[in-house]
Amino acid sequence: MSIDDLRSGTQPSSGTVSATGDGGPAGLERTEIGSSPIFTHVWPDSAALNAELRRLVLGRMATTPGLKKSNCGGWQSERDLQLWQDPAIDTLLERMRAMLRTVIAETVPGAGEDILDGWDIEAWANVNQLGDTVAAHDHSGGVNMWAAIYYVDTGETGDAPGSGYTRYMDMSGTPRPVRGDAPVAIRATGADRQENCAGPQHTGDYDLQLRPEAGKMVVFPATLPHYVTAYTGTDKRITIALNLRHTRFVVADYATPYSRRRVMWRNHRGAMLVMYRAKRLIRNAVAAVLPVDRWPGVLRDKLLGG
Ligand SMILES: [Fe+2]
């Protein structure tokens, strides 16, 4: 697993700051805090799986209107992909759980089975066509701890190489010199996300840009904002997004539209845990007897949220 993609801004290394000849003191110690880990892995031999996922997603797109979230022009499925009953979905979820185990082992020294396992996954499909983008957003909410993207089809057609890039915003808080376009403020997640579609798409010169690649899986903190540059090809850019939930982790943060629920999780963990587990049991039991694409709206509202 490695970051094999380019950074659009330079990232200084850690350690002792050497004299720079600028008149300031030499020998400053530098310690990093708040950097955001992003893990990538390209699953080999994925062509058959991706073809099947593409067929499933486009089939669902042809029969359902989809949602309007942070997608600007693109189609986004209901957040129920994890419940679609198909072997390709099972394989995708297996890969997700396998990669997540490695991520947890990497980020939690001595991690036990209680946190390596027990993840609840929510997933949905995204299809972008000519000119479609995704506005800046994050995946915070409830017990969403990590988020992930799986690239099914980059839609690269030769006439539009390199479009539809996922770009992660630099959230280190480090002041950066303005180069060209200045970073812009984005609306908090939880506001009407469609309003972000009207703003400038470019948010910063120091963002980390990932190259789309079929079979690539990316895992990042759910709190990390990101956006997708315009797809300029003539085919379809297809990805699957995933929220990865676990009740035995916490994230340090301050007020956001989701803070109230996080406070509930911190201060009333027992009651929240009971409600969370009951909801998950009911959701899976209902899905077993009634296909999720036939659920009425009220059931979706009650059972599919985090
Ligand atoms: Fe996202």
PDB file of C-alpha atoms and ligand atoms in Angstrom:
ATOM      1  CA  MET A   1       0.000   0.000   0.000  1.00  0.00           C
ATOM      2  CA  SER A   2       1.451   3.353  -0.886  1.00  0.00           C
ATOM      3  CA  ILE A   3       0.614   6.821  -2.020  1.00  0.00           C
ATOM      4  CA  ASP A   4       1.592   6.612  -5.650  1.00  0.00           C
ATOM      5  CA  ASP A   5       0.104   9.859  -6.717  1.00  0.00           C
ATOM      6  CA  LEU A   6       1.331  13.371  -7.042  1.00  0.00           C
ATOM      7  CA  ARG A   7       1.085  16.175  -4.571  1.00  0.00           C
ATOM      8  CA  SER A   8       0.226  19.551  -5.968  1.00  0.00           C
ATOM      9  CA  GLY A   9       2.049  21.317  -3.110  1.00  0.00           C
ATOM     10  CA  THR A  10       5.359  20.637  -1.435  1.00  0.00           C
ATOM     11  CA  GLN A  11       5.341  18.913   1.962  1.00  0.00           C
ATOM     12  CA  PRO A  12       8.315  19.753   4.204  1.00  0.00           C
ATOM     13  CA  SER A  13       9.878  16.876   6.142  1.00  0.00           C
ATOM     14  CA  SER A  14       9.961  16.469   9.910  1.00  0.00           C
ATOM     15  CA  GLY A  15      12.960  16.957  12.184  1.00  0.00           C
ATOM     16  CA  THR A  16      15.266  19.787  13.042  1.00  0.00           C
ATOM     17  CA  VAL A  17      14.895  22.917  10.957  1.00  0.00           C
ATOM     18  CA  SER A  18      18.237  23.857   9.451  1.00  0.00           C
ATOM     19  CA  ALA A  19      19.476  27.397   9.040  1.00  0.00           C
ATOM     20  CA  THR A  20      17.973  28.950   5.959  1.00  0.00           C
ATOM     21  CA  GLY A  21      19.982  32.135   5.767  1.00  0.00           C
ATOM     22  CA  ASP A  22      16.851  34.221   6.233  1.00  0.00           C
ATOM     23  CA  GLY A  23      18.034  35.855   9.459  1.00  0.00           C
ATOM     24  CA  GLY A  24      15.896  33.708  11.783  1.00  0.00           C
ATOM     25  CA  PRO A  25      17.209  31.419  14.547  1.00  0.00           C
ATOM     26  CA  ALA A  26      18.622  28.032  13.561  1.00  0.00           C
ATOM     27  CA  GLY A  27      17.913  24.671  15.234  1.00  0.00           C
ATOM     28  CA  LEU A  28      14.122  24.866  15.675  1.00  0.00           C
ATOM     29  CA  GLU A  29      12.499  21.542  16.500  1.00  0.00           C
ATOM     30  CA  ARG A  30       9.559  20.610  14.326  1.00  0.00           C
ATOM     31  CA  THR A  31       6.814  18.175  15.379  1.00  0.00           C
ATOM     32  CA  GLU A  32       3.877  17.216  13.160  1.00  0.00           C
ATOM     33  CA  ILE A  33       0.349  17.082  14.504  1.00  0.00           C
ATOM     34  CA  GLY A  34      -2.875  16.635  12.639  1.00  0.00           C
ATOM     35  CA  SER A  35      -1.602  15.214   9.378  1.00  0.00           C
ATOM     36  CA  SER A  36      -4.168  13.042   7.645  1.00  0.00           C
ATOM     37  CA  PRO A  37      -3.274   9.507   6.558  1.00  0.00           C
ATOM     38  CA  ILE A  38      -4.595   8.371   3.186  1.00  0.00           C
ATOM     39  CA  PHE A  39      -4.124   4.739   2.206  1.00  0.00           C
ATOM     40  CA  THR A  40      -4.364   3.451  -1.350  1.00  0.00           C
ATOM     41  CA  HIS A  41      -4.263  -0.018  -2.806  1.00  0.00           C
ATOM     42  CA  VAL A  42      -4.815  -1.183  -6.360  1.00  0.00           C
ATOM     43  CA  TRP A  43      -6.474  -4.596  -6.319  1.00  0.00           C
ATOM     44  CA  PRO A  44      -5.038  -6.796  -9.077  1.00  0.00           C
ATOM     45  CA  ASP A  45      -7.155  -8.884 -11.447  1.00  0.00           C
ATOM     46  CA  SER A  46     -10.176  -6.634 -11.058  1.00  0.00           C
ATOM     47  CA  ALA A  47     -11.383  -6.418 -14.657  1.00  0.00           C
ATOM     48  CA  ALA A  48     -14.168  -9.017 -14.301  1.00  0.00           C
ATOM     49  CA  LEU A  49     -15.304  -7.630 -10.951  1.00  0.00           C
ATOM     50  CA  ASN A  50     -15.332  -4.078 -12.287  1.00  0.00           C
ATOM     51  CA  ALA A  51     -17.312  -5.109 -15.347  1.00  0.00           C
ATOM     52  CA  GLU A  52     -19.931  -6.698 -13.111  1.00  0.00           C
ATOM     53  CA  LEU A  53     -20.036  -3.705 -10.768  1.00  0.00           C
ATOM     54  CA  ARG A  54     -20.405  -1.415 -13.771  1.00  0.00           C
ATOM     55  CA  ARG A  55     -23.337  -3.501 -15.021  1.00  0.00           C
ATOM     56  CA  LEU A  56     -25.001  -3.428 -11.608  1.00  0.00           C
ATOM     57  CA  VAL A  57     -24.530   0.309 -11.114  1.00  0.00           C
ATOM     58  CA  LEU A  58     -25.715   1.303 -14.574  1.00  0.00           C
ATOM     59  CA  GLY A  59     -28.702  -1.014 -14.185  1.00  0.00           C
ATOM     60  CA  ARG A  60     -29.652   0.706 -10.940  1.00  0.00           C
ATOM     61  CA  MET A  61     -29.069   4.108 -12.534  1.00  0.00           C
ATOM     62  CA  ALA A  62     -31.504   3.235 -15.308  1.00  0.00           C
ATOM     63  CA  THR A  63     -34.286   2.425 -12.853  1.00  0.00           C
ATOM     64  CA  THR A  64     -33.871   4.864  -9.946  1.00  0.00           C
ATOM     65  CA  PRO A  65     -33.618   8.683  -9.876  1.00  0.00           C
ATOM     66  CA  GLY A  66     -30.753   8.702  -7.384  1.00  0.00           C
ATOM     67  CA  LEU A  67     -29.887  11.325  -4.791  1.00  0.00           C
ATOM     68  CA  LYS A  68     -28.642  14.906  -4.921  1.00  0.00           C
ATOM     69  CA  LYS A  69     -25.948  15.249  -2.299  1.00  0.00           C
ATOM     70  CA  SER A  70     -22.522  16.708  -3.065  1.00  0.00           C
ATOM     71  CA  ASN A  71     -22.668  15.488  -6.657  1.00  0.00           C
ATOM     72  CA  CYS A  72     -22.881  18.332  -9.137  1.00  0.00           C
ATOM     73  CA  GLY A  73     -24.674  16.895 -12.126  1.00  0.00           C
ATOM     74  CA  GLY A  74     -23.701  13.292 -11.574  1.00  0.00           C
ATOM     75  CA  TRP A  75     -25.930  10.400 -10.548  1.00  0.00           C
ATOM     76  CA  GLN A  76     -25.606   9.043  -7.019  1.00  0.00           C
ATOM     77  CA  SER A  77     -27.416   5.901  -5.890  1.00  0.00           C
ATOM     78  CA  GLU A  78     -29.341   5.506  -2.692  1.00  0.00           C
ATOM     79  CA  ARG A  79     -27.020   4.666   0.197  1.00  0.00           C
ATOM     80  CA  ASP A  80     -27.949   1.027   0.111  1.00  0.00           C
ATOM     81  CA  LEU A  81     -25.371  -0.577  -2.169  1.00  0.00           C
ATOM     82  CA  GLN A  82     -24.106  -2.743   0.689  1.00  0.00           C
ATOM     83  CA  LEU A  83     -27.504  -4.454   0.703  1.00  0.00           C
ATOM     84  CA  TRP A  84     -27.708  -5.198  -3.029  1.00  0.00           C
ATOM     85  CA  GLN A  85     -27.656  -8.937  -3.238  1.00  0.00           C
ATOM     86  CA  ASP A  86     -24.977  -9.848  -5.754  1.00  0.00           C
ATOM     87  CA  PRO A  87     -21.663 -11.771  -5.566  1.00  0.00           C
ATOM     88  CA  ALA A  88     -19.787  -8.739  -6.944  1.00  0.00           C
ATOM     89  CA  ILE A  89     -20.990  -6.640  -4.039  1.00  0.00           C
ATOM     90  CA  ASP A  90     -19.908  -9.403  -1.632  1.00  0.00           C
ATOM     91  CA  THR A  91     -16.425  -9.387  -3.193  1.00  0.00           C
ATOM     92  CA  LEU A  92     -16.173  -5.612  -2.955  1.00  0.00           C
ATOM     93  CA  LEU A  93     -17.185  -5.663   0.714  1.00  0.00           C
ATOM     94  CA  GLU A  94     -14.682  -8.460   1.416  1.00  0.00           C
ATOM     95  CA  ARG A  95     -11.929  -6.354  -0.139  1.00  0.00           C
ATOM     96  CA  MET A  96     -13.067  -3.366   1.868  1.00  0.00           C
ATOM     97  CA  ARG A  97     -12.947  -5.286   5.135  1.00  0.00           C
ATOM     98  CA  ALA A  98      -9.547  -6.766   4.294  1.00  0.00           C
ATOM     99  CA  MET A  99      -7.999  -3.387   3.500  1.00  0.00           C
ATOM    100  CA  LEU A 100      -9.605  -1.841   6.559  1.00  0.00           C
ATOM    101  CA  ARG A 101      -7.929  -4.435   8.785  1.00  0.00           C
ATOM    102  CA  THR A 102      -4.550  -3.343   7.410  1.00  0.00           C
ATOM    103  CA  VAL A 103      -5.403   0.325   7.928  1.00  0.00           C
ATOM    104  CA  ILE A 104      -6.445  -0.284  11.542  1.00  0.00           C
ATOM    105  CA  ALA A 105      -3.351  -2.384  12.230  1.00  0.00           C
ATOM    106  CA  GLU A 106      -1.269   0.462  10.800  1.00  0.00           C
ATOM    107  CA  THR A 107      -2.959   3.247  12.769  1.00  0.00           C
ATOM    108  CA  VAL A 108      -3.652   1.460  16.081  1.00  0.00           C
ATOM    109  CA  PRO A 109      -0.576  -0.260  17.517  1.00  0.00           C
ATOM    110  CA  GLY A 110      -1.536  -3.608  19.045  1.00  0.00           C
ATOM    111  CA  ALA A 111      -5.083  -3.502  17.634  1.00  0.00           C
ATOM    112  CA  GLY A 112      -7.202  -6.481  18.698  1.00  0.00           C
ATOM    113  CA  GLU A 113      -9.998  -8.312  16.929  1.00  0.00           C
ATOM    114  CA  ASP A 114     -12.559  -6.105  18.692  1.00  0.00           C
ATOM    115  CA  ILE A 115     -11.535  -3.169  16.515  1.00  0.00           C
ATOM    116  CA  LEU A 116     -10.009  -4.957  13.518  1.00  0.00           C
ATOM    117  CA  ASP A 117     -13.435  -6.513  13.022  1.00  0.00           C
ATOM    118  CA  GLY A 118     -16.990  -5.361  13.713  1.00  0.00           C
ATOM    119  CA  TRP A 119     -17.155  -2.635  11.056  1.00  0.00           C
ATOM    120  CA  ASP A 120     -20.493  -1.640   9.605  1.00  0.00           C
ATOM    121  CA  ILE A 121     -20.353  -0.524   5.972  1.00  0.00           C
ATOM    122  CA  GLU A 122     -22.648   1.853   4.111  1.00  0.00           C
ATOM    123  CA  ALA A 123     -22.022   2.264   0.393  1.00  0.00           C
ATOM    124  CA  TRP A 124     -23.349   3.977  -2.689  1.00  0.00           C
ATOM    125  CA  ALA A 125     -22.430   4.367  -6.342  1.00  0.00           C
ATOM    126  CA  ASN A 126     -21.472   7.532  -8.226  1.00  0.00           C
ATOM    127  CA  VAL A 127     -21.638   8.000 -11.988  1.00  0.00           C
ATOM    128  CA  ASN A 128     -20.174  11.141 -13.514  1.00  0.00           C
ATOM    129  CA  GLN A 129     -20.546  12.039 -17.166  1.00  0.00           C
ATOM    130  CA  LEU A 130     -19.247  14.907 -19.276  1.00  0.00           C
ATOM    131  CA  GLY A 131     -18.783  18.012 -17.118  1.00  0.00           C
ATOM    132  CA  ASP A 132     -19.960  16.459 -13.845  1.00  0.00           C
ATOM    133  CA  THR A 133     -18.062  17.223 -10.638  1.00  0.00           C
ATOM    134  CA  VAL A 134     -18.406  16.530  -6.927  1.00  0.00           C
ATOM    135  CA  ALA A 135     -18.321  19.542  -4.601  1.00  0.00           C
ATOM    136  CA  ALA A 136     -16.135  19.609  -1.505  1.00  0.00           C
ATOM    137  CA  HIS A 137     -17.602  17.512   1.291  1.00  0.00           C
ATOM    138  CA  ASP A 138     -16.601  15.103   4.017  1.00  0.00           C
ATOM    139  CA  HIS A 139     -18.095  11.902   5.373  1.00  0.00           C
ATOM    140  CA  SER A 140     -18.536  12.926   9.016  1.00  0.00           C
ATOM    141  CA  GLY A 141     -21.617  11.828  10.849  1.00  0.00           C
ATOM    142  CA  GLY A 142     -22.564   9.486  13.655  1.00  0.00           C
ATOM    143  CA  VAL A 143     -19.891   6.847  14.012  1.00  0.00           C
ATOM    144  CA  ASN A 144     -18.429   7.207  10.525  1.00  0.00           C
ATOM    145  CA  MET A 145     -14.725   6.819  11.310  1.00  0.00           C
ATOM    146  CA  TRP A 146     -13.072   6.069   7.975  1.00  0.00           C
ATOM    147  CA  ALA A 147     -14.374   6.581   4.477  1.00  0.00           C
ATOM    148  CA  ALA A 148     -13.340   4.907   1.247  1.00  0.00           C
ATOM    149  CA  ILE A 149     -13.554   5.121  -2.513  1.00  0.00           C
ATOM    150  CA  TYR A 150     -13.347   2.254  -4.979  1.00  0.00           C
ATOM    151  CA  TYR A 151     -12.746   3.140  -8.629  1.00  0.00           C
ATOM    152  CA  VAL A 152     -14.819   0.887 -10.877  1.00  0.00           C
ATOM    153  CA  ASP A 153     -14.216   2.702 -14.164  1.00  0.00           C
ATOM    154  CA  THR A 154     -12.133   5.847 -14.700  1.00  0.00           C
ATOM    155  CA  GLY A 155     -13.998   6.581 -17.916  1.00  0.00           C
ATOM    156  CA  GLU A 156     -10.713   7.544 -19.531  1.00  0.00           C
ATOM    157  CA  THR A 157     -11.298   7.604 -23.251  1.00  0.00           C
ATOM    158  CA  GLY A 158      -8.031   8.993 -24.529  1.00  0.00           C
ATOM    159  CA  ASP A 159      -9.610  12.319 -25.363  1.00  0.00           C
ATOM    160  CA  ALA A 160      -9.720  13.332 -21.721  1.00  0.00           C
ATOM    161  CA  PRO A 161      -6.724  11.887 -19.881  1.00  0.00           C
ATOM    162  CA  GLY A 162      -6.472  12.794 -16.240  1.00  0.00           C
ATOM    163  CA  SER A 163      -9.962  14.116 -15.626  1.00  0.00           C
ATOM    164  CA  GLY A 164     -12.171  13.212 -12.697  1.00  0.00           C
ATOM    165  CA  TYR A 165      -9.400  13.425 -10.096  1.00  0.00           C
ATOM    166  CA  THR A 166     -10.235  13.087  -6.406  1.00  0.00           C
ATOM    167  CA  ARG A 167      -8.555  15.913  -4.475  1.00  0.00           C
ATOM    168  CA  TYR A 168      -8.123  15.939  -0.685  1.00  0.00           C
ATOM    169  CA  MET A 169      -7.960  19.288   1.040  1.00  0.00           C
ATOM    170  CA  ASP A 170      -4.993  20.198   3.197  1.00  0.00           C
ATOM    171  CA  MET A 171      -6.509  20.330   6.687  1.00  0.00           C
ATOM    172  CA  SER A 172      -3.226  20.738   8.581  1.00  0.00           C
ATOM    173  CA  GLY A 173      -4.044  24.389   9.234  1.00  0.00           C
ATOM    174  CA  THR A 174      -0.570  25.360   8.076  1.00  0.00           C
ATOM    175  CA  PRO A 175      -0.722  28.791   6.419  1.00  0.00           C
ATOM    176  CA  ARG A 176       0.336  28.453   2.792  1.00  0.00           C
ATOM    177  CA  PRO A 177       1.415  31.212   0.454  1.00  0.00           C
ATOM    178  CA  VAL A 178      -1.230  32.024  -2.104  1.00  0.00           C
ATOM    179  CA  ARG A 179      -0.281  30.756  -5.546  1.00  0.00           C
ATOM    180  CA  GLY A 180      -2.637  31.524  -8.339  1.00  0.00           C
ATOM    181  CA  ASP A 181      -6.086  30.680  -7.053  1.00  0.00           C
ATOM    182  CA  ALA A 182      -6.561  31.308  -3.351  1.00  0.00           C
ATOM    183  CA  PRO A 183      -8.147  28.569  -1.236  1.00  0.00           C
ATOM    184  CA  VAL A 184     -11.826  29.285  -0.743  1.00  0.00           C
ATOM    185  CA  ALA A 185     -14.135  28.614   2.165  1.00  0.00           C
ATOM    186  CA  ILE A 186     -16.627  25.827   1.666  1.00  0.00           C
ATOM    187  CA  ARG A 187     -19.942  25.329   3.358  1.00  0.00           C
ATOM    188  CA  ALA A 188     -19.980  22.870   6.202  1.00  0.00           C
ATOM    189  CA  THR A 189     -21.226  19.413   5.469  1.00  0.00           C
ATOM    190  CA  GLY A 190     -24.830  19.230   6.556  1.00  0.00           C
ATOM    191  CA  ALA A 191     -25.759  22.501   4.877  1.00  0.00           C
ATOM    192  CA  ASP A 192     -27.433  22.257   1.496  1.00  0.00           C
ATOM    193  CA  ARG A 193     -24.543  20.610  -0.273  1.00  0.00           C
ATOM    194  CA  GLN A 194     -25.906  21.455  -3.692  1.00  0.00           C
ATOM    195  CA  GLU A 195     -25.090  25.106  -2.953  1.00  0.00           C
ATOM    196  CA  ASN A 196     -21.418  24.174  -3.056  1.00  0.00           C
ATOM    197  CA  CYS A 197     -21.877  23.262  -6.703  1.00  0.00           C
ATOM    198  CA  ALA A 198     -22.303  26.938  -7.542  1.00  0.00           C
ATOM    199  CA  GLY A 199     -18.984  27.970  -5.974  1.00  0.00           C
ATOM    200  CA  PRO A 200     -15.465  27.756  -7.354  1.00  0.00           C
ATOM    201  CA  GLN A 201     -14.449  24.166  -7.772  1.00  0.00           C
ATOM    202  CA  HIS A 202     -10.788  24.725  -7.062  1.00  0.00           C
ATOM    203  CA  THR A 203     -10.233  24.951  -3.324  1.00  0.00           C
ATOM    204  CA  GLY A 204      -6.503  25.040  -2.753  1.00  0.00           C
ATOM    205  CA  ASP A 205      -3.070  24.751  -4.268  1.00  0.00           C
ATOM    206  CA  TYR A 206      -1.859  22.349  -1.595  1.00  0.00           C
ATOM    207  CA  ASP A 207      -4.444  19.650  -1.988  1.00  0.00           C
ATOM    208  CA  LEU A 208      -3.437  16.030  -2.491  1.00  0.00           C
ATOM    209  CA  GLN A 209      -4.574  14.756  -5.832  1.00  0.00           C
ATOM    210  CA  LEU A 210      -5.226  11.076  -6.521  1.00  0.00           C
ATOM    211  CA  ARG A 211      -5.144   9.668 -10.013  1.00  0.00           C
ATOM    212  CA  PRO A 212      -8.224   7.549 -10.816  1.00  0.00           C
ATOM    213  CA  GLU A 213      -7.383   3.933 -11.606  1.00  0.00           C
ATOM    214  CA  ALA A 214      -9.773   1.025 -12.008  1.00  0.00           C
ATOM    215  CA  GLY A 215      -9.386  -1.335  -9.051  1.00  0.00           C
ATOM    216  CA  LYS A 216      -7.907   1.331  -6.778  1.00  0.00           C
ATOM    217  CA  MET A 217      -9.287   1.498  -3.246  1.00  0.00           C
ATOM    218  CA  VAL A 218      -8.614   4.566  -1.091  1.00  0.00           C
ATOM    219  CA  VAL A 219      -9.210   4.797   2.666  1.00  0.00           C
ATOM    220  CA  PHE A 220      -9.099   8.145   4.496  1.00  0.00           C
ATOM    221  CA  PRO A 221     -10.463   9.709   7.707  1.00  0.00           C
ATOM    222  CA  ALA A 222     -14.184  10.442   7.378  1.00  0.00           C
ATOM    223  CA  THR A 223     -13.525  14.002   8.518  1.00  0.00           C
ATOM    224  CA  LEU A 224     -11.193  14.820   5.619  1.00  0.00           C
ATOM    225  CA  PRO A 225     -12.847  17.090   3.002  1.00  0.00           C
ATOM    226  CA  HIS A 226     -12.376  16.249  -0.646  1.00  0.00           C
ATOM    227  CA  TYR A 227     -13.874  16.972  -4.041  1.00  0.00           C
ATOM    228  CA  VAL A 228     -13.722  15.646  -7.591  1.00  0.00           C
ATOM    229  CA  THR A 229     -12.540  17.604 -10.600  1.00  0.00           C
ATOM    230  CA  ALA A 230     -14.694  17.680 -13.709  1.00  0.00           C
ATOM    231  CA  TYR A 231     -14.878  14.539 -15.786  1.00  0.00           C
ATOM    232  CA  THR A 232     -14.283  15.586 -19.371  1.00  0.00           C
ATOM    233  CA  GLY A 233     -14.526  12.263 -21.192  1.00  0.00           C
ATOM    234  CA  THR A 234     -17.383  10.905 -23.240  1.00  0.00           C
ATOM    235  CA  ASP A 235     -17.934   7.659 -21.306  1.00  0.00           C
ATOM    236  CA  LYS A 236     -18.823   7.267 -17.623  1.00  0.00           C
ATOM    237  CA  ARG A 237     -16.654   7.664 -14.525  1.00  0.00           C
ATOM    238  CA  ILE A 238     -17.945   5.149 -11.980  1.00  0.00           C
ATOM    239  CA  THR A 239     -16.913   4.948  -8.350  1.00  0.00           C
ATOM    240  CA  ILE A 240     -18.293   3.427  -5.182  1.00  0.00           C
ATOM    241  CA  ALA A 241     -18.102   5.413  -1.955  1.00  0.00           C
ATOM    242  CA  LEU A 242     -18.175   3.779   1.459  1.00  0.00           C
ATOM    243  CA  ASN A 243     -18.719   4.937   5.011  1.00  0.00           C
ATOM    244  CA  LEU A 244     -16.965   2.733   7.568  1.00  0.00           C
ATOM    245  CA  ARG A 245     -18.586   2.741  10.980  1.00  0.00           C
ATOM    246  CA  HIS A 246     -17.428   1.431  14.306  1.00  0.00           C
ATOM    247  CA  THR A 247     -18.691   2.177  17.789  1.00  0.00           C
ATOM    248  CA  ARG A 248     -15.380   1.726  19.598  1.00  0.00           C
ATOM    249  CA  PHE A 249     -13.513   4.686  18.118  1.00  0.00           C
ATOM    250  CA  VAL A 250     -13.714   8.410  18.752  1.00  0.00           C
ATOM    251  CA  VAL A 251     -12.622  11.417  16.703  1.00  0.00           C
ATOM    252  CA  ALA A 252     -11.455  14.638  18.322  1.00  0.00           C
ATOM    253  CA  ASP A 253     -13.262  17.607  16.841  1.00  0.00           C
ATOM    254  CA  TYR A 254     -15.128  20.800  17.554  1.00  0.00           C
ATOM    255  CA  ALA A 255     -18.526  22.140  16.587  1.00  0.00           C
ATOM    256  CA  THR A 256     -19.915  20.914  13.302  1.00  0.00           C
ATOM    257  CA  PRO A 257     -23.483  20.152  12.267  1.00  0.00           C
ATOM    258  CA  TYR A 258     -22.842  16.611  13.515  1.00  0.00           C
ATOM    259  CA  SER A 259     -21.439  17.563  16.909  1.00  0.00           C
ATOM    260  CA  ARG A 260     -24.663  16.902  18.797  1.00  0.00           C
ATOM    261  CA  ARG A 261     -24.690  13.259  17.806  1.00  0.00           C
ATOM    262  CA  ARG A 262     -21.001  12.926  18.571  1.00  0.00           C
ATOM    263  CA  VAL A 263     -21.678  14.376  22.048  1.00  0.00           C
ATOM    264  CA  MET A 264     -24.416  11.805  22.457  1.00  0.00           C
ATOM    265  CA  TRP A 265     -21.972   9.070  21.510  1.00  0.00           C
ATOM    266  CA  ARG A 266     -19.389  10.370  23.973  1.00  0.00           C
ATOM    267  CA  ASN A 267     -21.704  10.952  26.930  1.00  0.00           C
ATOM    268  CA  HIS A 268     -24.478   8.406  26.461  1.00  0.00           C
ATOM    269  CA  ARG A 269     -22.581   5.594  24.782  1.00  0.00           C
ATOM    270  CA  GLY A 270     -24.642   2.789  26.328  1.00  0.00           C
ATOM    271  CA  ALA A 271     -28.011   4.089  25.122  1.00  0.00           C
ATOM    272  CA  MET A 272     -26.595   5.025  21.700  1.00  0.00           C
ATOM    273  CA  LEU A 273     -25.074   1.582  21.362  1.00  0.00           C
ATOM    274  CA  VAL A 274     -28.400  -0.127  22.081  1.00  0.00           C
ATOM    275  CA  MET A 275     -30.204   2.023  19.515  1.00  0.00           C
ATOM    276  CA  TYR A 276     -27.445   1.597  16.955  1.00  0.00           C
ATOM    277  CA  ARG A 277     -27.402  -2.192  17.233  1.00  0.00           C
ATOM    278  CA  ALA A 278     -31.187  -2.465  17.188  1.00  0.00           C
ATOM    279  CA  LYS A 279     -31.332  -0.341  14.054  1.00  0.00           C
ATOM    280  CA  ARG A 280     -28.721  -2.457  12.320  1.00  0.00           C
ATOM    281  CA  LEU A 281     -30.497  -5.714  13.247  1.00  0.00           C
ATOM    282  CA  ILE A 282     -33.838  -4.424  12.013  1.00  0.00           C
ATOM    283  CA  ARG A 283     -32.296  -3.073   8.799  1.00  0.00           C
ATOM    284  CA  ASN A 284     -30.664  -6.391   7.938  1.00  0.00           C
ATOM    285  CA  ALA A 285     -33.773  -8.392   8.907  1.00  0.00           C
ATOM    286  CA  VAL A 286     -36.026  -6.256   6.712  1.00  0.00           C
ATOM    287  CA  ALA A 287     -33.535  -6.420   3.824  1.00  0.00           C
ATOM    288  CA  ALA A 288     -33.577 -10.199   4.063  1.00  0.00           C
ATOM    289  CA  VAL A 289     -37.322 -10.375   3.417  1.00  0.00           C
ATOM    290  CA  LEU A 290     -37.862  -7.299   1.233  1.00  0.00           C
ATOM    291  CA  PRO A 291     -35.271  -6.201  -1.380  1.00  0.00           C
ATOM    292  CA  VAL A 292     -33.956  -2.784  -0.458  1.00  0.00           C
ATOM    293  CA  ASP A 293     -34.929  -1.257  -3.807  1.00  0.00           C
ATOM    294  CA  ARG A 294     -38.569  -1.888  -2.879  1.00  0.00           C
ATOM    295  CA  TRP A 295     -38.433  -0.161   0.488  1.00  0.00           C
ATOM    296  CA  PRO A 296     -40.837   2.761   0.896  1.00  0.00           C
ATOM    297  CA  GLY A 297     -39.351   6.178   1.645  1.00  0.00           C
ATOM    298  CA  VAL A 298     -40.265   6.143   5.306  1.00  0.00           C
ATOM    299  CA  LEU A 299     -38.377   2.888   5.812  1.00  0.00           C
ATOM    300  CA  ARG A 300     -35.304   4.292   4.041  1.00  0.00           C
ATOM    301  CA  ASP A 301     -35.353   7.410   6.223  1.00  0.00           C
ATOM    302  CA  LYS A 302     -35.576   5.368   9.398  1.00  0.00           C
ATOM    303  CA  LEU A 303     -33.216   2.506   8.618  1.00  0.00           C
ATOM    304  CA  LEU A 304     -30.516   3.674   6.189  1.00  0.00           C
ATOM    305  CA  GLY A 305     -29.115   6.699   8.023  1.00  0.00           C
ATOM    306  CA  GLY A 306     -26.106   6.517  10.319  1.00  0.00           C
TER     307      GLY A 306
HETATM  308 FE    FE B   1     -16.678  11.629  -0.681  1.00  0.00          FE
END
